[in-house]
PDB file of C-alpha atoms in Angstrom:
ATOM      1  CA  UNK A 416       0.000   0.000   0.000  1.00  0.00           C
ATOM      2  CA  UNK A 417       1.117   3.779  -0.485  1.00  0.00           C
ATOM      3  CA  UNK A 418       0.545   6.990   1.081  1.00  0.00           C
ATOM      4  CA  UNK A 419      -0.146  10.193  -0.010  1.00  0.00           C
ATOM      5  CA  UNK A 420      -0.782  12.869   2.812  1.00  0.00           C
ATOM      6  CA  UNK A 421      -2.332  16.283   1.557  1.00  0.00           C
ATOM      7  CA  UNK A 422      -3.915  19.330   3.436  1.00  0.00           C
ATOM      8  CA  UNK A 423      -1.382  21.235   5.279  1.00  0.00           C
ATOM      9  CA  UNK A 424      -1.046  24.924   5.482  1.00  0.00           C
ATOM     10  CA  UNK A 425      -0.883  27.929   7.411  1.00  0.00           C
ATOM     11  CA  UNK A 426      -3.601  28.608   9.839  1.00  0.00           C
ATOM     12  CA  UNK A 427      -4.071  31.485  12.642  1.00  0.00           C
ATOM     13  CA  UNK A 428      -5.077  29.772  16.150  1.00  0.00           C
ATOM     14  CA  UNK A 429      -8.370  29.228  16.699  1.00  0.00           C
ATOM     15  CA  UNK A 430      -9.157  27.954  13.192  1.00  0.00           C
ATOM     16  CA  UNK A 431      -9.177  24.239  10.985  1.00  0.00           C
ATOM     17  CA  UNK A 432      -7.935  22.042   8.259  1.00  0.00           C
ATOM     18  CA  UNK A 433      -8.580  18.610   7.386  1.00  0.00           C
ATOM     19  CA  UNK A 434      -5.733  16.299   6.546  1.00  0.00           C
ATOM     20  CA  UNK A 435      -6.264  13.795   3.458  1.00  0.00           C
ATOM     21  CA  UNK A 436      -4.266  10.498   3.386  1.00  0.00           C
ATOM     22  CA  UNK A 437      -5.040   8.966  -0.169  1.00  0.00           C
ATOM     23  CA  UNK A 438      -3.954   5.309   0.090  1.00  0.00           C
ATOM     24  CA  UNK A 439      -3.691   2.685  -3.167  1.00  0.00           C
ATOM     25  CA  UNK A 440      -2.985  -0.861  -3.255  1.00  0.00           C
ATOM     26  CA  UNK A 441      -4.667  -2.655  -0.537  1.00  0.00           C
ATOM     27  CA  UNK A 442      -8.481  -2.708   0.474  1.00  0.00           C
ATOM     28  CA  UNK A 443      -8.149   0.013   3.193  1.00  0.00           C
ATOM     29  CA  UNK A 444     -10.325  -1.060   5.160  1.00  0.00           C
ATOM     30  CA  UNK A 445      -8.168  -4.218   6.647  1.00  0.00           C
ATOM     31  CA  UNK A 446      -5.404  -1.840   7.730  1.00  0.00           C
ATOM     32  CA  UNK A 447      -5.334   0.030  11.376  1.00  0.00           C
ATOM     33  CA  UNK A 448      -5.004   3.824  10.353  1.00  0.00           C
ATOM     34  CA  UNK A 449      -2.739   6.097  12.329  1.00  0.00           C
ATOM     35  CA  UNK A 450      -1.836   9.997  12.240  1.00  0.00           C
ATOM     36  CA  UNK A 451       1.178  11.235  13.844  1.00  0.00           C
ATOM     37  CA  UNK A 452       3.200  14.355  13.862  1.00  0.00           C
ATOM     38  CA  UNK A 453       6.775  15.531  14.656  1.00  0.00           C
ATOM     39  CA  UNK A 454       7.361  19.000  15.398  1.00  0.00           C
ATOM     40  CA  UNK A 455      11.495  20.433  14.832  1.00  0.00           C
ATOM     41  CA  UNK A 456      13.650  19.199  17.567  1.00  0.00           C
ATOM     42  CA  UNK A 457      10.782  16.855  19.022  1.00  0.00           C
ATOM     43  CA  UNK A 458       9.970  13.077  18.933  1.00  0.00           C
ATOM     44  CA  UNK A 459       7.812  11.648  16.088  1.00  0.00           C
ATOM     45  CA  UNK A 460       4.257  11.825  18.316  1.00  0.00           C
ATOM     46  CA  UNK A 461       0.514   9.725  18.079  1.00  0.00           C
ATOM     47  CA  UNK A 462      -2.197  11.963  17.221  1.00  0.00           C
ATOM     48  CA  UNK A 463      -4.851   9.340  16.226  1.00  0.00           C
ATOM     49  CA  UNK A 464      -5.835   6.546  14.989  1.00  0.00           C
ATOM     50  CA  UNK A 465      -8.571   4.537  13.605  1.00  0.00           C
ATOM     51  CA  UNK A 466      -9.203   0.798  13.571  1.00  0.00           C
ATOM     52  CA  UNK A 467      -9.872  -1.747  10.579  1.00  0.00           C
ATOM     53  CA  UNK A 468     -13.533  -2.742  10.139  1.00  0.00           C
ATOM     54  CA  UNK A 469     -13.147  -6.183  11.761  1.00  0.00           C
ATOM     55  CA  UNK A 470     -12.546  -3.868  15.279  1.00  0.00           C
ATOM     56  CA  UNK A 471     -15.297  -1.754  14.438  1.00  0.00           C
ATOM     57  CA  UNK A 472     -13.941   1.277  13.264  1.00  0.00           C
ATOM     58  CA  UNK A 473     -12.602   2.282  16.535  1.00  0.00           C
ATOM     59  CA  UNK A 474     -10.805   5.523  17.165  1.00  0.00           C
ATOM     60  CA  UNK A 475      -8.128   6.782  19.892  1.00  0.00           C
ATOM     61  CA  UNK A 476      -6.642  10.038  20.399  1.00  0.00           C
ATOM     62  CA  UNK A 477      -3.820  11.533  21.472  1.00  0.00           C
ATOM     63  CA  UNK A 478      -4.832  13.426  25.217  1.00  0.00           C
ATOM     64  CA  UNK A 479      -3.533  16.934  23.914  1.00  0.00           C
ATOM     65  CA  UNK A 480      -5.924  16.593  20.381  1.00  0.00           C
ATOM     66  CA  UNK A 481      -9.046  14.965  22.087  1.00  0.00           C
ATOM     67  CA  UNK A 482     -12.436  16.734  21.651  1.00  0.00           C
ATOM     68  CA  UNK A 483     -10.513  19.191  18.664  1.00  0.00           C
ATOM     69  CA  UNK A 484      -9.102  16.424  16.538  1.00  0.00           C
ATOM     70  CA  UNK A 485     -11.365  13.873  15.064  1.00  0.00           C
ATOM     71  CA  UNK A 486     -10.416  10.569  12.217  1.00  0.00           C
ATOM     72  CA  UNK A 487     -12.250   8.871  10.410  1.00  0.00           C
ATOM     73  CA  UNK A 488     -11.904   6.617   7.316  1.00  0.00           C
ATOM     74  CA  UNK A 489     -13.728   6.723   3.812  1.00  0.00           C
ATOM     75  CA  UNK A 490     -13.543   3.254   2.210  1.00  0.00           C
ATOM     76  CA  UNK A 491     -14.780   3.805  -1.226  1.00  0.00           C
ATOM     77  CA  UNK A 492     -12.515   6.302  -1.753  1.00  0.00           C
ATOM     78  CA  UNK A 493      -9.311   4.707   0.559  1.00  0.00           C
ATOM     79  CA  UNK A 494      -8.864   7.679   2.228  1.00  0.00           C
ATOM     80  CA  UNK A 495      -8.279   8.651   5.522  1.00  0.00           C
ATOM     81  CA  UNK A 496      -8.622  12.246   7.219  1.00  0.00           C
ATOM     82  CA  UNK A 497      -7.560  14.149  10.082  1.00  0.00           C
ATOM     83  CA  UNK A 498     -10.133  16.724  10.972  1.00  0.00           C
ATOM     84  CA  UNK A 499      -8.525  19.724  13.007  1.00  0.00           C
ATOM     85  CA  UNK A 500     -10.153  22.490  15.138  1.00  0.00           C
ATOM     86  CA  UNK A 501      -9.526  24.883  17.307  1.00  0.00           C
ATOM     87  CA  UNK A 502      -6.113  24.396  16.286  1.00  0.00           C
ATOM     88  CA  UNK A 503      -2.972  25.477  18.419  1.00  0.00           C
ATOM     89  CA  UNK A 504       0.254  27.057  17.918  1.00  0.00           C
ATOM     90  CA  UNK A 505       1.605  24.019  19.964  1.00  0.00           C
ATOM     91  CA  UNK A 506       0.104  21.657  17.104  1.00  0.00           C
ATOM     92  CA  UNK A 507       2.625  22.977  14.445  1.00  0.00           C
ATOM     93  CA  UNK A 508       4.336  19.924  13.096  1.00  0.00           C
ATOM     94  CA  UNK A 509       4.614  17.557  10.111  1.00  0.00           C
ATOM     95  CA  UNK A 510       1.980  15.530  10.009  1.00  0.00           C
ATOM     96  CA  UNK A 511       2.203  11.859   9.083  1.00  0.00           C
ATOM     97  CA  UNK A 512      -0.041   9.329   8.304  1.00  0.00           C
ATOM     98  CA  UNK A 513       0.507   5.416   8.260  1.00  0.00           C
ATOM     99  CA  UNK A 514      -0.496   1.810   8.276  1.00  0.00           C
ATOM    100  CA  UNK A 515      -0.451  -1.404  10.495  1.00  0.00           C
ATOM    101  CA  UNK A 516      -1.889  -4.775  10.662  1.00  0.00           C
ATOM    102  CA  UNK A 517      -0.232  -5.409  14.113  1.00  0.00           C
ATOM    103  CA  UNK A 518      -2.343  -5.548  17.467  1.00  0.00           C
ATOM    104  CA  UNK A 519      -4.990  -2.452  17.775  1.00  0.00           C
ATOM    105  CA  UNK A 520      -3.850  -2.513  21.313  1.00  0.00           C
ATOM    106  CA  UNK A 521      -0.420  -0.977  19.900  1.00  0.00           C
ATOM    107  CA  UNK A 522      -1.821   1.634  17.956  1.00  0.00           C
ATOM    108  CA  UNK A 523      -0.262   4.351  19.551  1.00  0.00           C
ATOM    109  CA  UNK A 524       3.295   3.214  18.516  1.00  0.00           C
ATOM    110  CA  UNK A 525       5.114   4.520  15.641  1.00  0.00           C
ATOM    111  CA  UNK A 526       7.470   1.358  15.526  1.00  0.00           C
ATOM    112  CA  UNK A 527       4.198  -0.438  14.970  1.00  0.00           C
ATOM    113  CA  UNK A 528       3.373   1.005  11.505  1.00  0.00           C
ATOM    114  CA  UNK A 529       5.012  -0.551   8.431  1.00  0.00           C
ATOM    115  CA  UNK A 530       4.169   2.032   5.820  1.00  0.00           C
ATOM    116  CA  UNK A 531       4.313   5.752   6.196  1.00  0.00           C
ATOM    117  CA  UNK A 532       3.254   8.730   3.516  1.00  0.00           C
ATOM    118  CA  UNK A 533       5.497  11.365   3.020  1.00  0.00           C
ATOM    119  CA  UNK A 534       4.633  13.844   5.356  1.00  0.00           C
ATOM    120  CA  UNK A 535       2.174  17.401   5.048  1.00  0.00           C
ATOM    121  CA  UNK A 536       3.305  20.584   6.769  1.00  0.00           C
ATOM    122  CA  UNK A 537       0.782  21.846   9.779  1.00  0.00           C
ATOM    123  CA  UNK A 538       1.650  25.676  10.973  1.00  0.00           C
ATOM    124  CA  UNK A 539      -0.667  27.527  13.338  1.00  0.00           C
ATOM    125  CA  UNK A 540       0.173  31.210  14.078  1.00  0.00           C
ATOM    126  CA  UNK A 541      -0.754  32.812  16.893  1.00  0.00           C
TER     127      UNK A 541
END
């Protein structure tokens, strides 16, 4: 499977964007679905993810996104977006999305994910 990640940009605080993560190959619904970000000089961080149909299309979020951030997962069109509001100047990072068969309980784990996109820029001014 591959990855494209779209939707980045600049944004005052307060405001939105919604991340795209276009996927081909693979039926996108058997993957778990995971967004992540890494901000300049900082770890590679979980922001969310989503689970594969067979565990019900479960989400988890990262405690510093929850109630602003929310996933979710379009089959027919294998993609998978990161909606973003009331956005931060603390959430300005590159934003990453990625794949995993492994064990939904190890979602939140970068090492987990196999298959990575290439990365969209997130900036929030304040």
């Amino acid at each position: 499977v591959q990855l494209q990640a779209s939707g980045g940009g600049l944004v005052q605080a307060g405001g939105s964007l919604r991340l795209s993560c276009a996927t081909s190959g693979r039926t996108l619904s058997n993957f778990h679905m995971g967004w992540f970000r890494q901000a300049p000089g900082k770890e590679r961080e979980f922001v969310a993810a989503i689970s594969r149909r067979s565990y019900g299309d479960s989400t988890r979020y990262a405690d510093s996104v929850k109630g602003r951030f929310s996933i979710s997962r379009d089959n027919a069109k294998k993609t998978v977006y990161l909606q973003m509001d009331s956005l931060k100047p603390e959430d300005t990072a590159v934003y990453y999305c990625a794949v995993t068969q492994i064990l939904w309980a190890y979602a939140e784990e970068a090492q987990r994910y196999t298959t990575w996109g290439q990365g969209t820029q997130v900036t929030v001014s304040s």
